[in-house]
Each structure stands twice: as structure tokens, then as C-alpha cells.
PDB file of C-alpha atoms and ligand atoms in Angstrom:
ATOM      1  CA  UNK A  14     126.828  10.929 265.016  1.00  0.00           C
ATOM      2  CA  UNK A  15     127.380  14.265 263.772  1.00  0.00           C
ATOM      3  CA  UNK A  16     127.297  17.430 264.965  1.00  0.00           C
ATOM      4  CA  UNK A  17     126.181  20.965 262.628  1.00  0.00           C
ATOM      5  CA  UNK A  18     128.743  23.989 262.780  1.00  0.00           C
ATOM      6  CA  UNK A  19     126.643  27.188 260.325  1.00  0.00           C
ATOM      7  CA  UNK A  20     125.108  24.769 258.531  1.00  0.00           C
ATOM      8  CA  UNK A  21     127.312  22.106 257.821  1.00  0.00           C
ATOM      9  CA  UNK A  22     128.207  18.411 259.151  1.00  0.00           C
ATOM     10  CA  UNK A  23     131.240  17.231 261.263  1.00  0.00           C
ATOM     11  CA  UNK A  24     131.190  13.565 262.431  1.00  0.00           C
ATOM     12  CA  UNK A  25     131.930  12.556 265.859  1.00  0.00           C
ATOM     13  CA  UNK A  26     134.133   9.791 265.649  1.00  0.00           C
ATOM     14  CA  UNK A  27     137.631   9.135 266.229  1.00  0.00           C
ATOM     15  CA  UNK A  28     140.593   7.332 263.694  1.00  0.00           C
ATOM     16  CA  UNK A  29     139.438   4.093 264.765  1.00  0.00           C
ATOM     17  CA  UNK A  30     135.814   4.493 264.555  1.00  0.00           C
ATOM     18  CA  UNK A  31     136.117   5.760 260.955  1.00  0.00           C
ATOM     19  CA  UNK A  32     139.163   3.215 260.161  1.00  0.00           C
ATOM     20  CA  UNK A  33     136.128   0.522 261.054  1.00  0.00           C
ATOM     21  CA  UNK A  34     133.333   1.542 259.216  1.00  0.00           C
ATOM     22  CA  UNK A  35     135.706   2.490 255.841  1.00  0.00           C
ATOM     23  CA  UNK A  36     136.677  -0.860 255.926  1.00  0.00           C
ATOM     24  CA  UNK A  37     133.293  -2.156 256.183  1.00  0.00           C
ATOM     25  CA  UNK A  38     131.548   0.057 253.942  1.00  0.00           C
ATOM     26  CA  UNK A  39     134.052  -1.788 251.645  1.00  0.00           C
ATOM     27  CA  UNK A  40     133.355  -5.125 252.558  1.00  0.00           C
ATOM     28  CA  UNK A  41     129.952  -4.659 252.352  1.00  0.00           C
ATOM     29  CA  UNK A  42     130.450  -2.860 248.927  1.00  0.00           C
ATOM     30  CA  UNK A  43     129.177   0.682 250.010  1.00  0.00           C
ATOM     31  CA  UNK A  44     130.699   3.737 248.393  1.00  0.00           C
ATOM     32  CA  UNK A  45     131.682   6.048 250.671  1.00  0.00           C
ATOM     33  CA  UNK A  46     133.226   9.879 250.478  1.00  0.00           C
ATOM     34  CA  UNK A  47     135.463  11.933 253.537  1.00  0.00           C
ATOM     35  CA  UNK A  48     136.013  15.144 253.461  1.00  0.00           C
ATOM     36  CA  UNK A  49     138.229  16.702 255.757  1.00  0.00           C
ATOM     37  CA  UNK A  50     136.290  20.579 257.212  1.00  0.00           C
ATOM     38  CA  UNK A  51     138.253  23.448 258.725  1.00  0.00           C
ATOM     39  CA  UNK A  52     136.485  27.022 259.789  1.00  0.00           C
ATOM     40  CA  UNK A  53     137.541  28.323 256.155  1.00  0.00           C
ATOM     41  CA  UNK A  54     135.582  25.279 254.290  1.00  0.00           C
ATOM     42  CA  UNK A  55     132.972  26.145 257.074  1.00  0.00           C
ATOM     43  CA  UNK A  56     132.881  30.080 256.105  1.00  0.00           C
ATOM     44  CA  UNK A  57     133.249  29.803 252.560  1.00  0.00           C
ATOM     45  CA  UNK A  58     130.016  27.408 252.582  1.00  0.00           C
ATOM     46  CA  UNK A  59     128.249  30.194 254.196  1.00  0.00           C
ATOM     47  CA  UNK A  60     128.381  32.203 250.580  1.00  0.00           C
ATOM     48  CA  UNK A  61     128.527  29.363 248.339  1.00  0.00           C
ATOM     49  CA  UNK A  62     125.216  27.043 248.646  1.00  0.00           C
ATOM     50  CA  UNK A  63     126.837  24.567 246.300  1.00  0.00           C
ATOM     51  CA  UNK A  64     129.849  23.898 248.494  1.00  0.00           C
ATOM     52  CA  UNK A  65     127.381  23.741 251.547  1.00  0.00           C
ATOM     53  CA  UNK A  66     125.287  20.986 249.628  1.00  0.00           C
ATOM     54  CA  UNK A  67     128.757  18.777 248.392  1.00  0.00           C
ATOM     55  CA  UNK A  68     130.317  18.799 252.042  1.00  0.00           C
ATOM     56  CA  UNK A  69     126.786  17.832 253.347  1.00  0.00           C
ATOM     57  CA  UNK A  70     126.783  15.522 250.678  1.00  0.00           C
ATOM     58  CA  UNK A  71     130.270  12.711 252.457  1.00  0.00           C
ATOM     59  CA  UNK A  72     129.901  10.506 254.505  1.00  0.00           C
ATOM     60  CA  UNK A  73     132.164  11.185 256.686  1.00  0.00           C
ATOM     61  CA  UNK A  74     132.924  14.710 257.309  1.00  0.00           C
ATOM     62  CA  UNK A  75     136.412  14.775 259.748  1.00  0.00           C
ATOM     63  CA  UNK A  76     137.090  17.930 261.843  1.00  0.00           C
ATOM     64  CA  UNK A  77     140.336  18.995 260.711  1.00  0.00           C
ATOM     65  CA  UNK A  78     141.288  21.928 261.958  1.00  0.00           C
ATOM     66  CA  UNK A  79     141.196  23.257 265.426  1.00  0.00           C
ATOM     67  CA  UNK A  80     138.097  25.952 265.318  1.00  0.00           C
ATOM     68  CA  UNK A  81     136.114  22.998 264.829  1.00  0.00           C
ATOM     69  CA  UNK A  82     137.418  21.965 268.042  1.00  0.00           C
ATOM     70  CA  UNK A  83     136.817  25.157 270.096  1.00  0.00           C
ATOM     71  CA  UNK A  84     133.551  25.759 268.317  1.00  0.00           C
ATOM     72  CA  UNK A  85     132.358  21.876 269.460  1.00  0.00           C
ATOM     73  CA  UNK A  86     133.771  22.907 273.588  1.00  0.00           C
ATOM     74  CA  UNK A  87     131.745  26.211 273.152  1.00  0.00           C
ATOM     75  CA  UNK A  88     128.520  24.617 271.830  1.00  0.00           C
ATOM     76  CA  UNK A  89     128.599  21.909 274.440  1.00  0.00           C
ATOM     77  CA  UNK A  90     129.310  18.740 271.426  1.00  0.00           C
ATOM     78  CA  UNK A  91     131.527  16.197 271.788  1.00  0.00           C
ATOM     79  CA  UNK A  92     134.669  17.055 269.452  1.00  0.00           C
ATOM     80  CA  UNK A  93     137.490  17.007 271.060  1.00  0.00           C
ATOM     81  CA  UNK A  94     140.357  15.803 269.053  1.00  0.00           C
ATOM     82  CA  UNK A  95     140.956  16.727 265.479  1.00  0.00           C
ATOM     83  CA  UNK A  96     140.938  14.068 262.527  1.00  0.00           C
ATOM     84  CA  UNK A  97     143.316  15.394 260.293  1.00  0.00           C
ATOM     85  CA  UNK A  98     142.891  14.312 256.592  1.00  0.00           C
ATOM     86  CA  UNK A  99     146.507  13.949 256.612  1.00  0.00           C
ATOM     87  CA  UNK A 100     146.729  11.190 259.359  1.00  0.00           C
ATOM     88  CA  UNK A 101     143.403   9.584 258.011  1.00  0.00           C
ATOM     89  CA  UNK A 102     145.094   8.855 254.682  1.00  0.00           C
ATOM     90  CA  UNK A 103     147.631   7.225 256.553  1.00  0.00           C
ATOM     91  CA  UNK A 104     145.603   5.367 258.825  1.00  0.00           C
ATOM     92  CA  UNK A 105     143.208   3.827 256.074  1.00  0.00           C
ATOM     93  CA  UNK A 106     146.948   2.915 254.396  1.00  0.00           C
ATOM     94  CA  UNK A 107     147.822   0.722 257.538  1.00  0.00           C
ATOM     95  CA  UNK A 108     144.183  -0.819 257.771  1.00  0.00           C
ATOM     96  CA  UNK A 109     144.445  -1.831 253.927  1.00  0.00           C
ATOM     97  CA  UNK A 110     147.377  -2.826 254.403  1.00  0.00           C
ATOM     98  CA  UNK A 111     146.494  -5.107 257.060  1.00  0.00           C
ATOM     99  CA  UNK A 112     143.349  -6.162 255.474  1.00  0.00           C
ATOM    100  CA  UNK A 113     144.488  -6.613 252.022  1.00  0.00           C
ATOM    101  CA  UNK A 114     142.935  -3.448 250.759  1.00  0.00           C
ATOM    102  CA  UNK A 115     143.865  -1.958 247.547  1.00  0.00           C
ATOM    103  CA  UNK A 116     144.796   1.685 247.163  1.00  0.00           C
ATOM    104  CA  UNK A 117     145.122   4.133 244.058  1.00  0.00           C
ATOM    105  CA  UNK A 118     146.563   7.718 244.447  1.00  0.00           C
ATOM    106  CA  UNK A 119     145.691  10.297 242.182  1.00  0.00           C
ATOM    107  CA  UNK A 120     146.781  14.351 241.877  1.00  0.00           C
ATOM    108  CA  UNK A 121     149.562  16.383 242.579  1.00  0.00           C
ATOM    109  CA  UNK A 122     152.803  16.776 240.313  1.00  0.00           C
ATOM    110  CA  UNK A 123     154.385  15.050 237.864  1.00  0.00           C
ATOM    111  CA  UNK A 124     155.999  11.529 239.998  1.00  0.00           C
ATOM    112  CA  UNK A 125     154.909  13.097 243.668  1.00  0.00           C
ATOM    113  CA  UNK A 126     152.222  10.207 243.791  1.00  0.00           C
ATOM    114  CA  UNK A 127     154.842   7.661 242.649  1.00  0.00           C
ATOM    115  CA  UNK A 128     157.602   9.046 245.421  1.00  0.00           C
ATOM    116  CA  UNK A 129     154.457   8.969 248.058  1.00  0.00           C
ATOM    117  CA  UNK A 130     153.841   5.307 246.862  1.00  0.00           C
ATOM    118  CA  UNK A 131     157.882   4.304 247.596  1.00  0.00           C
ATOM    119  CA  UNK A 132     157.361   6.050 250.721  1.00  0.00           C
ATOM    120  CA  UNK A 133     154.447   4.253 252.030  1.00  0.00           C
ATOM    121  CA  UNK A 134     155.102   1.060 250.642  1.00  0.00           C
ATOM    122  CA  UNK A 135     158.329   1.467 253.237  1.00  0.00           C
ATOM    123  CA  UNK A 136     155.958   2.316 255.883  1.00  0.00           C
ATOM    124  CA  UNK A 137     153.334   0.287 255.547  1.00  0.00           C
ATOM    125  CA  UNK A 138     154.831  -3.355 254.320  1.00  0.00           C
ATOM    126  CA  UNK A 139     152.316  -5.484 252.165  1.00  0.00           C
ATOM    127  CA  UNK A 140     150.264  -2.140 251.394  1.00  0.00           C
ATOM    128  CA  UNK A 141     149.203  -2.352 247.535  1.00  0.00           C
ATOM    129  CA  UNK A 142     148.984   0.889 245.840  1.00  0.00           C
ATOM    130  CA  UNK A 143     148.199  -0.839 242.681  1.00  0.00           C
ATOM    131  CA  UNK A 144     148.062   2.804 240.594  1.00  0.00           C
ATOM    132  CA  UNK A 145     149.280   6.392 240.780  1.00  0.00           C
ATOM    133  CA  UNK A 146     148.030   9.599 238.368  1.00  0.00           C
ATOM    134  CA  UNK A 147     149.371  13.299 238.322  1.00  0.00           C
ATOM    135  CA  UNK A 148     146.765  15.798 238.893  1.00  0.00           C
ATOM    136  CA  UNK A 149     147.346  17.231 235.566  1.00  0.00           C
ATOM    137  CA  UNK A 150     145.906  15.084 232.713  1.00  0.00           C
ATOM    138  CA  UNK A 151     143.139  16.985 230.976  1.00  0.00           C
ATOM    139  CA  UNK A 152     141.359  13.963 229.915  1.00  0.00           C
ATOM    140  CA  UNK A 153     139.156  12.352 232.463  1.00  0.00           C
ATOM    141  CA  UNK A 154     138.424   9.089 230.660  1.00  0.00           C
ATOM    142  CA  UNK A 155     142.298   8.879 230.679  1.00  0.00           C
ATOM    143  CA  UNK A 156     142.214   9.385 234.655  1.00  0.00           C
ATOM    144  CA  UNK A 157     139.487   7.106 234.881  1.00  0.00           C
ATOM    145  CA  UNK A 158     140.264   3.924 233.280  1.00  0.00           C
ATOM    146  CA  UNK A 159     143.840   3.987 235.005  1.00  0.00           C
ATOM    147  CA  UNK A 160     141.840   3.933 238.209  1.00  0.00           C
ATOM    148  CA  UNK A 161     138.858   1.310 237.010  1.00  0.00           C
ATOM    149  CA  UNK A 162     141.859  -0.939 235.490  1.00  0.00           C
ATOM    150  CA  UNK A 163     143.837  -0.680 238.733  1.00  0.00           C
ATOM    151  CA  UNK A 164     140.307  -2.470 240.450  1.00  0.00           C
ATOM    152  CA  UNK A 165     141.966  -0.305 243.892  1.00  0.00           C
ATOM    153  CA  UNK A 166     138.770  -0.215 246.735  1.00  0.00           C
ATOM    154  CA  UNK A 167     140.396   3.036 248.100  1.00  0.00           C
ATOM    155  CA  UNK A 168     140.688   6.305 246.138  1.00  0.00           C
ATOM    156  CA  UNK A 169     142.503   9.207 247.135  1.00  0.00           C
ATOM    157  CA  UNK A 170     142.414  12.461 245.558  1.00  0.00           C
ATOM    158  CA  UNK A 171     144.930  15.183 245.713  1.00  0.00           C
ATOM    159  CA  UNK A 172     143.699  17.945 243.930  1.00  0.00           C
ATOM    160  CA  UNK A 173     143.576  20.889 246.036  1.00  0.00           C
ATOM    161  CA  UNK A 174     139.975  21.588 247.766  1.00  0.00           C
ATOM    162  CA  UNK A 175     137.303  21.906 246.416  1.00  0.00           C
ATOM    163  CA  UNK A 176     138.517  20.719 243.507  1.00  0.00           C
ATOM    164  CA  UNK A 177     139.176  17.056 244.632  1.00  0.00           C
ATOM    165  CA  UNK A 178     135.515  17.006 245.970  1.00  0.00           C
ATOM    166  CA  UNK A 179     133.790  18.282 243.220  1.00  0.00           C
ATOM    167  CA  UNK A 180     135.748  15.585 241.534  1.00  0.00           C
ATOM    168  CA  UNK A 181     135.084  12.792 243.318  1.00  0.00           C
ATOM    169  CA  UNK A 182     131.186  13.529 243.745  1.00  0.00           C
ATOM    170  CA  UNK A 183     131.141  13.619 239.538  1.00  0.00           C
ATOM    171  CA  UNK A 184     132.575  10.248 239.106  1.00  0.00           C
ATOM    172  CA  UNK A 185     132.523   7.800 242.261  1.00  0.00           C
ATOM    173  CA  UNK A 186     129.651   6.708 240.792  1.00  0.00           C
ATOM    174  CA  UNK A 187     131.010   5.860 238.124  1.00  0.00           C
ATOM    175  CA  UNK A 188     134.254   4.042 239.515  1.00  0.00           C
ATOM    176  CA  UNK A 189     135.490   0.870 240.975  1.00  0.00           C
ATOM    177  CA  UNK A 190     136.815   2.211 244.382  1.00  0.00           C
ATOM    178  CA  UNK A 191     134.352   2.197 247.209  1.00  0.00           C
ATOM    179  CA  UNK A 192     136.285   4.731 249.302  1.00  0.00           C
ATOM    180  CA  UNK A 193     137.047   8.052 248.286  1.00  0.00           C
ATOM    181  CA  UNK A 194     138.742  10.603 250.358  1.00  0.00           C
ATOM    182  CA  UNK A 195     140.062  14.313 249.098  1.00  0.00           C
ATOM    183  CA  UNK A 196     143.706  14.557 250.386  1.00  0.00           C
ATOM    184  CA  UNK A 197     144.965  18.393 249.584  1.00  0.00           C
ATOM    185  CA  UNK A 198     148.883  18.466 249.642  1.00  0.00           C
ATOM    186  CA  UNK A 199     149.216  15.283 251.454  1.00  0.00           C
ATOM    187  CA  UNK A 200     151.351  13.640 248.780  1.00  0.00           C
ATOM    188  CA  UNK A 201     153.606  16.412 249.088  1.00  0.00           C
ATOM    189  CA  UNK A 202     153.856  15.876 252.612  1.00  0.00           C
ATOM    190  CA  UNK A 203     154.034  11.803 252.473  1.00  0.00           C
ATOM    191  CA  UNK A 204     156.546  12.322 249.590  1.00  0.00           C
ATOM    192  CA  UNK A 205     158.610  14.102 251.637  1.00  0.00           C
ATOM    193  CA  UNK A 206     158.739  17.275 249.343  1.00  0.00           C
ATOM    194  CA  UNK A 207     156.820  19.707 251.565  1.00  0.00           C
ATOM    195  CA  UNK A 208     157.309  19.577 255.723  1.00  0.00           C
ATOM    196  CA  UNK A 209     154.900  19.492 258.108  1.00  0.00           C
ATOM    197  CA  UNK A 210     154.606  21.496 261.156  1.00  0.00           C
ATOM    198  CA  UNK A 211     157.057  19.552 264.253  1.00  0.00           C
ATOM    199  CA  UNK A 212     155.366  17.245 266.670  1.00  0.00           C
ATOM    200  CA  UNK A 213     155.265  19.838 269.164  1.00  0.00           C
ATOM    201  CA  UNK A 214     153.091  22.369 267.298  1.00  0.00           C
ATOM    202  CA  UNK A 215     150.766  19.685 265.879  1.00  0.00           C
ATOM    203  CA  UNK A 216     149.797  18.336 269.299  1.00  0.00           C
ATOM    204  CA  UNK A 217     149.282  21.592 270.551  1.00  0.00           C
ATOM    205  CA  UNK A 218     146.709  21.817 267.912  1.00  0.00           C
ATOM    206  CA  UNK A 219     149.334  24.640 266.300  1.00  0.00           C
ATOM    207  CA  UNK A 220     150.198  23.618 262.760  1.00  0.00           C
ATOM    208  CA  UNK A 221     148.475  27.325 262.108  1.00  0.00           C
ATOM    209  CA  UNK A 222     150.246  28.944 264.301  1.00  0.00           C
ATOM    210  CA  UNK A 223     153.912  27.346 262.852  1.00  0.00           C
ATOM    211  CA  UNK A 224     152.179  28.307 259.130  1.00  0.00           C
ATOM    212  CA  UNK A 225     152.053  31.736 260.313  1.00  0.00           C
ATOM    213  CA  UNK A 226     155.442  32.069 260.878  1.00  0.00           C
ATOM    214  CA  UNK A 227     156.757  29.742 258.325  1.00  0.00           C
ATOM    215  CA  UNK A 228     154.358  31.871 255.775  1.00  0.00           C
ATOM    216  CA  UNK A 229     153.471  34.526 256.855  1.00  0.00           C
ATOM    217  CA  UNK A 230     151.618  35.975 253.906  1.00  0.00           C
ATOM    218  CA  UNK A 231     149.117  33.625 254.325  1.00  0.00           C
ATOM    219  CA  UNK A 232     147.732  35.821 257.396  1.00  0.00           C
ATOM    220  CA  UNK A 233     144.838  36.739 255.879  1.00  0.00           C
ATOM    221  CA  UNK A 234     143.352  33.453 255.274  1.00  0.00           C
ATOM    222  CA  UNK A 235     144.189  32.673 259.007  1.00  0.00           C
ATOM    223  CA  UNK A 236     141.688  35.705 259.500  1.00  0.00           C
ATOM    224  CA  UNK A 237     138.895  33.330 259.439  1.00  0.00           C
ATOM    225  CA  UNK A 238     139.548  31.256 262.753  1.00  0.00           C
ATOM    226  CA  UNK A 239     138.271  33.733 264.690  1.00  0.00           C
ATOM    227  CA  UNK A 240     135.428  35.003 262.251  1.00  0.00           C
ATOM    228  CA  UNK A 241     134.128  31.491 262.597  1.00  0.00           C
ATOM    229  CA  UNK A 242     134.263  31.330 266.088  1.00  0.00           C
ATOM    230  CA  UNK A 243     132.236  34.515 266.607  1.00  0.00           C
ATOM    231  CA  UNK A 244     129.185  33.325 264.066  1.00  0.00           C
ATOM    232  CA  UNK A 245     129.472  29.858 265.737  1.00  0.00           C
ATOM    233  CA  UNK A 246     128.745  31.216 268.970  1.00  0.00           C
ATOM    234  CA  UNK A 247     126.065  34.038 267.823  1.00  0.00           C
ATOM    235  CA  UNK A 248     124.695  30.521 265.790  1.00  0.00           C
TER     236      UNK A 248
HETATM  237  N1  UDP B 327     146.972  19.911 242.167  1.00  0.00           N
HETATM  238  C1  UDP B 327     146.747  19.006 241.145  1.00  0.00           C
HETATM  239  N2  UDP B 327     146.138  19.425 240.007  1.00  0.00           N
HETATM  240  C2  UDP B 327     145.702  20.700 239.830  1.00  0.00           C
HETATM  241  C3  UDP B 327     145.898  21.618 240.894  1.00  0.00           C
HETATM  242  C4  UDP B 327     146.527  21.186 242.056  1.00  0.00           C
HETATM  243  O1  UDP B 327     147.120  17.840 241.269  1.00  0.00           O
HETATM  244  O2  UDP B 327     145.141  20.994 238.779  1.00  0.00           O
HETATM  245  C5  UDP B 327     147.628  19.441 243.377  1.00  0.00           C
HETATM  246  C6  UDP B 327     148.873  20.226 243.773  1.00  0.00           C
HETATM  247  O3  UDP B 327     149.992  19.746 243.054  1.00  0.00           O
HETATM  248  C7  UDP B 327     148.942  19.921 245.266  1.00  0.00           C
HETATM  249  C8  UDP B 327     147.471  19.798 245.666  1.00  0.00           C
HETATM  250  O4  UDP B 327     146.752  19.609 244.457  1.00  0.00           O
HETATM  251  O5  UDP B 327     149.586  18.700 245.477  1.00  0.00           O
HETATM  252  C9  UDP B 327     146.918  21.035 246.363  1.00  0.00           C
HETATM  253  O6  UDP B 327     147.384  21.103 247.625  1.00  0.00           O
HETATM  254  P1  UDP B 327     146.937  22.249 248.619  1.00  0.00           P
HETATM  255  O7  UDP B 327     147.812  22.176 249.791  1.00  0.00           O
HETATM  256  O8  UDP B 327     146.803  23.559 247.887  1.00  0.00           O
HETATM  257  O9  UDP B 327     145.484  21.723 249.006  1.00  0.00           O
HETATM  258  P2  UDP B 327     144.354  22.474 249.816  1.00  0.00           P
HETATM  259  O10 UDP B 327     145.029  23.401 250.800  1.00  0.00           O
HETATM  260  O11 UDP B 327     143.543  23.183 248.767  1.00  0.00           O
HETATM  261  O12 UDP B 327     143.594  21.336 250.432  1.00  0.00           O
END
């Protein structure tokens, strides 16, 4: 199920609905693509056909990001929890770990995705990341044969958005992982070089909020919550 926010797709379903069918669609040797949507992915779509077309384009679209939230309560959907991409990633790394899935990571700096591999390889025992890549090798056939070599079913991609998904919809048809998913900074995070908002502030559906305060120069981008939220409710 999925519900349309301006003109573009968020799925219904919850960690464990989407841990199921990713697991599946590799079983049953389906490629598949997530991409995590916020209110600025959302409003930046709304000028930029070609972004509106590639989100449209996953399979899974998660609502990350609490405007999705409010805008599902105000347009009488059924969103009501966020699916970060954050705690996706890490719940497709316990499923494959439990069902002998294979993972590759690829982006960020130079040896983040190898400290994010030590660090979920403590967190997840038996998990096989069988490959990691920096986000910085110009050469794409280098990038690629590290991950078609590795033979990982689960891709992800930590390039910054909407870089990661304009990579992944250029070559996932031309790779050997079935899952893809774009990731933004989460290797920071699961590396343990970059902090995420407490607890407290993400179950209060406040990781903006503690952003805000933590930078607060980024106030202008936070601008678009409630832009969003107006057009969704004019929609
Ligand atoms: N990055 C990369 N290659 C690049 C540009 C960026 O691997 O050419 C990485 C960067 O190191 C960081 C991530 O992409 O780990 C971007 O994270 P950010 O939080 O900016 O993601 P977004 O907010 O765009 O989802």
C-alpha cells in the first residue's frame, strides 16, 4: 500500500513488513530499491520532474521524517510511525544476518565503511559484509566489480541524496545485489564518527528539533517542514 504526498509515493508498512518482503524479493531473485522521503525530498520533487520520476521509480519508498507523519494524520492515511533509513539499514543487517544474507557497503570516507563493518559485525554476530568501497573512486567499473565479485544480495549506498539514488537506478541493473537501499550519512553514524540525536528526541519524533540546536545554521533547510505541510493540506 502506498499513500501520495504532492505527487510522490510513501509506503505504508512498518520495519517488519518491509524486513519480509526484502528478504523475499531476494529469495525469489527480485531486485528491489528503498528510498528513504522527508518533506524536503517531497518539495524539491515539486521543481525537479526528474527527482519526482526516480523516487516514484523504488520500491519501497519509507517515510522518514516526521512531516510525512503529520501530513498522513491530516489527510486521513495510515502513517503513523516513521521508517527511518537509518534503522532500516540496521534492521535488514539483523534479518541477513539471521538468514544468511550477504551485505556490501559502499560510500562515505576513506575506511568509514570498514569501521561501520567492525561495528556491525559486533552487533549483529554471523552478519557477512563480504565488501566495503569509499564513496570517492572516480571509476565506476572499479566500484562495480568490487561489488559483482563480492556476489553480496544487499547493497547499500552512502552517497549523500540524490546522489546515491541516481546511482543505484544507473546500475542495479547491472549488478549482483538484489536489494539496494540509499543510506545518506548512516555509516558515519554506525561508525560511530557522527552522533545521533538521544533516545529522547528521536522518539519524540525530534531529531530536527535537536539538529536545530546542535546546528543551527541549518535553519533554513528546516524551513521546509512547514512549507510542506501547508501545500499538503491545500493538495
Ligand atoms: N559522500 C560520498 N561521496 C561523495 C559525496 C558524499 O561517499 O562524493 C558521502 C559522505 O562522506 C557522507 C554521505 O555521502 O558519508 C552524505 O551524507 P549526508 O548526511 O550529507 O546525506 P544526505 O543528508 O544527503 O542524505
Amino acid at each position: 500500500m502506498k499513500e501520495t504526498f504532492l505527487g510522490v509515493d510513501v509506503c505504508t508498512d512498518t520495519y517488519e513488513q518491509l524486513a519480509a518482503k526484502l528478504i523475499e524479493d531476494i529469495n525469489h531473485n527480485r531486485k528491489s530499491f528503498i528510498v528513504a522521503i522527508n518533506p524536503e525530498k517531497i518539495m524539491k520533487a515539486q521543481e525537479d520532474e526528474r527527482l519526482r520520476e526516480l523516487l516514484n521509480k523504488a520500491t519501497y519508498q519509507i517515510p522518514d521524517g516526521i512531516g510525512v507523519i503529520l501530513a498522513s494524520i491530516i489527510k486521513g492515511g495510515k502513517i503513523r510511525s516513521r521508517v527511518t533509513g537509518i534503522d532500516m539499514m540496521l534492521r535488514l543487517c539483523k534479518e541477513a544476518a539471521i538468514h544468511g544474507k550477504k551485505i556490501f557497503l559502499y560510500g562515505a570516507k576513506p575506511g568509514v565503511a570498514e569501521e561501520a563493518k567492525k561495528k556491525l559485525e559486533e552487533r549483529f554476530p554471523g552478519i557477512q559484509i563480504v565488501g566495503t568501497m569509499h564513496g570517492y573512486e572516480k571509476d565506476e567499473n572499479v566500484v562495480k566489480e568490487a561489488i559483482n565479485k563480492s556476489d553480496a544480495d544487499i547493497l547499500f549506498v552512502a552517497l549523500g541524496s540524490p546522489t546515491q539514488e541516481y546511482w543505484i537506478v544507473k546500475h542495479m541493473h547491472s549488478l549482483v545485489p538484489k536489494v539496494y537501499q540509499g543510506v545518506g550519512g548512516s555509516f558515519d553514524v554506525v561508525s560511530g564518527r557522527l552522533k545521533r540525536a538521544p533516545l529522547f528526541f528521536q522518539k519524540l519524533g525530534l531529531e530536527w528539533f535537536y539538529r536545530l540546536i546542535k546546528e543551527p545554521w541549518r535553519w533554513k533547510r528546516q524551513l521546509v517542514l512547514p512549507k510542506f505541510l501547508i501545500k499538503a493540506i491545500r493538495e
